[in-house]
């Protein structure tokens, strides 16, 4: 029991990273982690010995994330508008790095949640296709198409951000 | 070997480490023949790297109390990844190991100086290469003697690839890296769960020897030290202070033994 708790607690930093990839807002992301931990501790006997704690916890997170998306769906009828980033011609290197991070996160959160989840599990968390498909409860073929579309979407959004940035520079 | 026609689909398989090993060579050759496909693969790889860097820092953030409490509802708090606890531990290690001169040099946020630069480079290299699935190292552990000889020669000092198997880490291989127009060496290790650590070594003449210092950046932590004109760093992500300290201590002793031997 105590071993199980230790194993789960050791996963919290990874759960937070996955949550932040799924949800832009830090508090909402930590809400998701907290809800997932509460559910995990109330169902410890559902976790079979030998199973990876991370996969089990991420499966719980995914279910709660889907609930969250469904709840939120109506409230978010309007399209998400990425935060306008740069505000000047000269951007110092340190700020440029933060700007890049912000752009890539904005782009990630602008793509469809199910594509985002598939892409993040494999590209960021290093899950195999089989593990990710299992965690998300979808066939491998569906997972693969979500990943490739997710990558395409991310690339297109990042290109938009770059274009917007250069237009601003020209205008200023 | 029969060459099957590759498509964009294979670009995703390759990026995700799902392309069968026996097809990788042919796939790379296909990319070499199709510059636009190669550009697409590189672009996707670049986007992924940006994503990793943007989220790398989350792993080492201090937990908000509402999450930290899950770890406190047991007799001893398990928040071993909290780097606040490392300071005391390093001093204890130094005192207990007989390496008296290592004592005390904990610095939570080093700024400037050659040693800090070594650590920054080590972390950068760790973040970039330890995330690689397919091309982690240039020379694999199966050619360990060649690897160690080659890197020793290029870096200019007697190196060993320390044995970390007692801690569960096996050598994956190594790389040669540039550092101020000179050569730096990197050895990469992996445990059974796929977690990776690295040892980075670069020449740093002129700087005085230091004790162990800690730097955390980009979601990774490095324990580093300067010794005899060379800088060394052991870097990991999401590792307890105790474990990282033990690994760095072990690396230090094995390198010292080799250089005296």
Short mmCIF file of C-alpha atoms in Angstrom, two decimals, chain B:
data_model
loop_
_atom_site.label_atom_id
_atom_site.label_comp_id
_atom_site.label_asym_id
_atom_site.label_seq_id
_atom_site.Cartn_x
_atom_site.Cartn_y
_atom_site.Cartn_z
CA UNK B 1 16.82 -6.30 -49.00
CA UNK B 2 13.56 -5.47 -50.75
CA UNK B 3 12.87 -1.75 -50.77
CA UNK B 4 9.28 -0.87 -50.09
CA UNK B 5 7.96 2.53 -51.15
CA UNK B 6 8.05 4.96 -48.23
CA UNK B 7 5.43 7.66 -47.63
CA UNK B 8 4.77 10.54 -45.23
CA UNK B 9 3.31 7.94 -42.91
CA UNK B 10 6.81 6.53 -42.41
CA UNK B 11 8.06 9.96 -41.37
CA UNK B 12 5.74 9.77 -38.37
CA UNK B 13 6.74 6.17 -37.62
CA UNK B 14 10.37 7.18 -37.71
CA UNK B 15 9.89 10.20 -35.44
CA UNK B 16 7.98 8.08 -32.96
CA UNK B 17 10.52 5.26 -32.88
CA UNK B 18 8.04 2.87 -34.52
CA UNK B 19 9.87 2.24 -37.79
CA UNK B 20 11.22 -1.33 -37.78
CA UNK B 21 14.99 -1.36 -37.21
CA UNK B 22 15.66 -3.18 -40.48
CA UNK B 23 13.94 -0.42 -42.47
CA UNK B 24 15.70 2.56 -40.93
CA UNK B 25 18.70 2.57 -43.22
CA UNK B 26 16.53 2.42 -46.35
CA UNK B 27 14.28 5.10 -44.90
CA UNK B 28 17.21 7.47 -44.36
CA UNK B 29 18.39 6.78 -47.90
CA UNK B 30 14.89 7.61 -49.14
CA UNK B 31 15.04 10.91 -47.23
CA UNK B 32 18.40 11.68 -48.80
CA UNK B 33 16.82 11.23 -52.22
CA UNK B 34 13.77 13.37 -51.35
CA UNK B 35 14.90 16.72 -49.96
CA UNK B 36 11.32 17.94 -49.39
CA UNK B 37 10.52 14.85 -47.31
CA UNK B 38 13.72 15.29 -45.38
CA UNK B 39 12.85 18.93 -44.73
CA UNK B 40 9.43 17.84 -43.46
CA UNK B 41 10.96 15.28 -41.10
CA UNK B 42 13.46 17.85 -39.81
CA UNK B 43 10.71 20.38 -39.33
CA UNK B 44 8.59 17.92 -37.30
CA UNK B 45 11.63 16.99 -35.23
CA UNK B 46 12.31 20.67 -34.62
CA UNK B 47 8.70 21.32 -33.55
CA UNK B 48 8.92 18.40 -31.15
CA UNK B 49 12.12 19.79 -29.65
CA UNK B 50 10.46 23.17 -29.11
CA UNK B 51 7.57 21.46 -27.41
CA UNK B 52 9.88 19.49 -25.14
CA UNK B 53 11.86 22.56 -24.16
CA UNK B 54 8.69 24.58 -23.53
CA UNK B 55 7.42 21.99 -21.05
CA UNK B 56 10.69 20.63 -19.64
CA UNK B 57 10.68 23.01 -16.68
CA UNK B 58 7.38 21.69 -15.30
CA UNK B 59 9.03 18.52 -14.01
CA UNK B 60 11.17 20.41 -11.49
CA UNK B 61 8.65 22.99 -10.37
CA UNK B 62 7.90 22.93 -6.70
CA UNK B 63 4.53 21.28 -6.17
CA UNK B 64 1.63 23.45 -5.08
CA UNK B 65 0.49 22.49 -1.61
CA UNK B 66 -2.72 20.86 -2.79
CA UNK B 67 -0.64 18.33 -4.71
CA UNK B 68 2.26 18.08 -2.28
CA UNK B 69 -0.14 16.93 0.44
CA UNK B 70 -0.61 13.60 -1.36
CA UNK B 71 2.98 12.86 -0.48
CA UNK B 72 2.72 14.03 3.10
CA UNK B 73 -0.03 11.66 4.19
CA UNK B 74 2.57 9.08 5.08
CA UNK B 75 5.23 8.98 7.83
CA UNK B 76 8.14 10.39 5.85
CA UNK B 77 7.53 12.96 3.13
CA UNK B 78 8.72 11.46 -0.18
CA UNK B 79 9.34 14.72 -1.95
CA UNK B 80 12.77 13.52 -2.90
CA UNK B 81 12.81 15.49 -6.14
CA UNK B 82 12.68 18.73 -4.18
CA UNK B 83 16.11 20.17 -4.78
CA UNK B 84 15.90 22.19 -1.59
CA UNK B 85 17.02 19.02 0.18
CA UNK B 86 20.10 18.56 -1.94
CA UNK B 87 22.22 21.19 -0.20
CA UNK B 88 22.40 19.36 3.10
CA UNK B 89 22.96 16.09 1.31
CA UNK B 90 25.95 17.26 -0.65
CA UNK B 91 27.75 18.40 2.46
CA UNK B 92 26.99 15.07 4.10
CA UNK B 93 28.29 13.18 1.10
CA UNK B 94 31.48 15.20 1.04
CA UNK B 95 32.10 14.74 4.74
CA UNK B 96 31.32 11.03 4.61
CA UNK B 97 33.28 10.12 1.52
CA UNK B 98 36.73 11.14 2.66
CA UNK B 99 36.95 13.53 -0.27
CA UNK B 100 37.28 16.43 2.11
CA UNK B 101 37.88 19.10 -0.46
CA UNK B 102 34.53 18.51 -2.04
CA UNK B 103 32.86 19.96 1.02
CA UNK B 104 30.42 22.73 1.04
CA UNK B 105 30.34 24.19 -2.43
CA UNK B 106 26.59 24.06 -2.94
CA UNK B 107 25.24 26.85 -5.02
CA UNK B 108 21.52 26.90 -5.79
CA UNK B 109 21.76 29.27 -8.73
CA UNK B 110 25.31 29.61 -10.03
CA UNK B 111 25.92 32.56 -12.28
CA UNK B 112 28.86 33.06 -14.60
CA UNK B 113 32.22 31.36 -14.29
CA UNK B 114 33.74 28.47 -16.23
CA UNK B 115 32.22 25.80 -14.04
CA UNK B 116 28.70 27.15 -14.51
CA UNK B 117 29.31 27.21 -18.24
CA UNK B 118 30.32 23.55 -18.18
CA UNK B 119 27.07 22.77 -16.37
CA UNK B 120 24.99 24.82 -18.78
CA UNK B 121 26.54 23.00 -21.74
CA UNK B 122 26.13 19.62 -20.07
CA UNK B 123 22.44 20.32 -19.42
CA UNK B 124 21.88 21.56 -22.94
CA UNK B 125 23.51 18.46 -24.41
CA UNK B 126 21.58 16.22 -22.02
CA UNK B 127 18.22 17.75 -22.87
CA UNK B 128 18.85 17.52 -26.59
CA UNK B 129 20.41 14.06 -26.84
CA UNK B 130 18.80 12.11 -24.03
CA UNK B 131 15.45 12.83 -25.67
CA UNK B 132 16.58 11.12 -28.88
CA UNK B 133 15.04 7.75 -29.54
CA UNK B 134 17.02 6.64 -32.56
CA UNK B 135 20.27 8.57 -32.56
CA UNK B 136 21.18 8.92 -28.92
CA UNK B 137 24.89 8.28 -29.38
CA UNK B 138 27.50 8.31 -32.12
CA UNK B 139 29.37 5.28 -30.86
CA UNK B 140 27.51 2.59 -28.95
CA UNK B 141 28.48 0.67 -25.83
CA UNK B 142 29.25 -2.37 -28.01
CA UNK B 143 32.41 -0.48 -29.03
CA UNK B 144 33.19 0.78 -25.55
CA UNK B 145 36.98 0.53 -25.74
CA UNK B 146 37.08 2.38 -29.01
CA UNK B 147 34.66 5.00 -27.67
CA UNK B 148 36.66 5.67 -24.50
CA UNK B 149 39.98 5.77 -26.37
CA UNK B 150 38.60 8.10 -29.02
CA UNK B 151 37.00 10.55 -26.59
CA UNK B 152 40.06 10.52 -24.28
CA UNK B 153 42.25 11.43 -27.22
CA UNK B 154 39.97 14.17 -28.51
CA UNK B 155 39.30 15.75 -25.11
CA UNK B 156 42.93 15.38 -24.03
CA UNK B 157 42.70 13.49 -20.76
CA UNK B 158 42.34 9.90 -19.65
CA UNK B 159 38.64 9.17 -19.48
CA UNK B 160 36.66 6.15 -18.40
CA UNK B 161 33.01 5.48 -19.00
CA UNK B 162 32.15 5.05 -15.32
CA UNK B 163 30.31 1.90 -14.33
CA UNK B 164 26.91 2.87 -12.91
CA UNK B 165 25.41 -0.60 -13.08
CA UNK B 166 25.13 -0.74 -9.28
CA UNK B 167 22.56 2.06 -9.61
CA UNK B 168 20.84 0.32 -12.51
CA UNK B 169 22.30 2.46 -15.31
CA UNK B 170 24.03 0.81 -18.26
CA UNK B 171 26.18 2.59 -20.82
CA UNK B 172 24.36 3.37 -24.08
CA UNK B 173 27.39 5.00 -25.71
CA UNK B 174 28.97 8.38 -26.25
CA UNK B 175 29.33 11.47 -28.37
CA UNK B 176 31.90 14.07 -29.25
CA UNK B 177 30.59 17.63 -28.85
CA UNK B 178 32.01 21.08 -29.58
CA UNK B 179 32.79 23.39 -26.63
CA UNK B 180 34.48 26.73 -27.44
CA UNK B 181 36.23 25.26 -30.50
CA UNK B 182 37.46 22.40 -28.39
CA UNK B 183 36.19 18.89 -27.96
CA UNK B 184 33.88 17.79 -25.18
CA UNK B 185 32.85 14.22 -24.42
CA UNK B 186 29.48 12.90 -23.42
CA UNK B 187 28.65 9.41 -22.13
CA UNK B 188 24.99 8.46 -21.98
CA UNK B 189 23.47 5.80 -19.73
CA UNK B 190 20.01 4.32 -19.44
CA UNK B 191 18.17 2.31 -16.81
CA UNK B 192 15.68 -0.50 -17.32
CA UNK B 193 12.79 1.99 -17.41
CA UNK B 194 14.50 4.00 -20.16
CA UNK B 195 15.51 6.93 -17.92
CA UNK B 196 18.75 8.48 -19.09
CA UNK B 197 21.65 10.18 -17.37
CA UNK B 198 24.83 11.58 -18.88
CA UNK B 199 28.39 12.41 -17.96
CA UNK B 200 29.87 15.45 -19.72
CA UNK B 201 33.58 16.29 -19.76
CA UNK B 202 35.25 19.36 -21.27
CA UNK B 203 38.61 21.08 -20.90
CA UNK B 204 38.45 24.18 -18.77
CA UNK B 205 41.98 25.35 -18.17
CA UNK B 206 42.63 28.21 -15.81
CA UNK B 207 39.66 27.75 -13.54
CA UNK B 208 40.42 26.61 -10.00
CA UNK B 209 39.15 23.23 -8.78
CA UNK B 210 35.72 23.27 -7.18
CA UNK B 211 33.58 21.03 -5.04
CA UNK B 212 30.29 19.61 -6.29
CA UNK B 213 27.87 22.25 -7.44
CA UNK B 214 24.32 22.00 -8.61
CA UNK B 215 22.66 23.66 -11.55
CA UNK B 216 19.07 23.14 -12.65
CA UNK B 217 17.81 24.37 -15.95
CA UNK B 218 15.52 23.27 -18.79
CA UNK B 219 14.03 20.66 -16.51
CA UNK B 220 17.34 18.89 -15.91
CA UNK B 221 19.79 18.95 -13.00
CA UNK B 222 23.55 18.71 -13.21
CA UNK B 223 26.01 18.04 -10.41
CA UNK B 224 29.30 19.40 -11.68
CA UNK B 225 32.85 19.99 -10.58
CA UNK B 226 36.21 21.22 -11.89
CA UNK B 227 39.30 19.15 -11.33
CA UNK B 228 42.79 19.52 -12.81
CA UNK B 229 41.78 21.79 -15.67
CA UNK B 230 38.72 19.76 -16.71
CA UNK B 231 35.07 20.25 -15.97
CA UNK B 232 32.76 17.31 -15.32
CA UNK B 233 28.99 17.15 -14.99
CA UNK B 234 26.56 14.33 -14.24
CA UNK B 235 23.12 15.31 -15.52
CA UNK B 236 19.70 13.77 -15.03
CA UNK B 237 16.05 14.69 -15.17
CA UNK B 238 13.58 13.95 -12.42
CA UNK B 239 16.09 12.16 -10.18
CA UNK B 240 16.31 12.33 -6.41
CA UNK B 241 19.15 14.37 -4.96
CA UNK B 242 20.52 11.32 -3.17
CA UNK B 243 20.75 9.28 -6.34
CA UNK B 244 22.34 12.02 -8.42
CA UNK B 245 24.84 12.71 -5.67
CA UNK B 246 25.76 9.05 -5.38
CA UNK B 247 26.24 8.80 -9.16
CA UNK B 248 28.42 11.93 -9.30
CA UNK B 249 30.51 10.67 -6.38
CA UNK B 250 30.98 7.33 -8.08
CA UNK B 251 31.93 9.01 -11.38
CA UNK B 252 34.43 11.22 -9.60
CA UNK B 253 36.14 8.27 -7.93
CA UNK B 254 36.25 6.14 -11.07
CA UNK B 255 37.69 9.00 -13.14
CA UNK B 256 40.24 9.77 -10.46
CA UNK B 257 41.32 6.13 -10.28
CA UNK B 258 41.74 5.99 -14.07
CA UNK B 259 43.77 9.19 -14.21
CA UNK B 260 46.08 8.02 -11.44
CA UNK B 261 46.27 4.50 -12.82
#
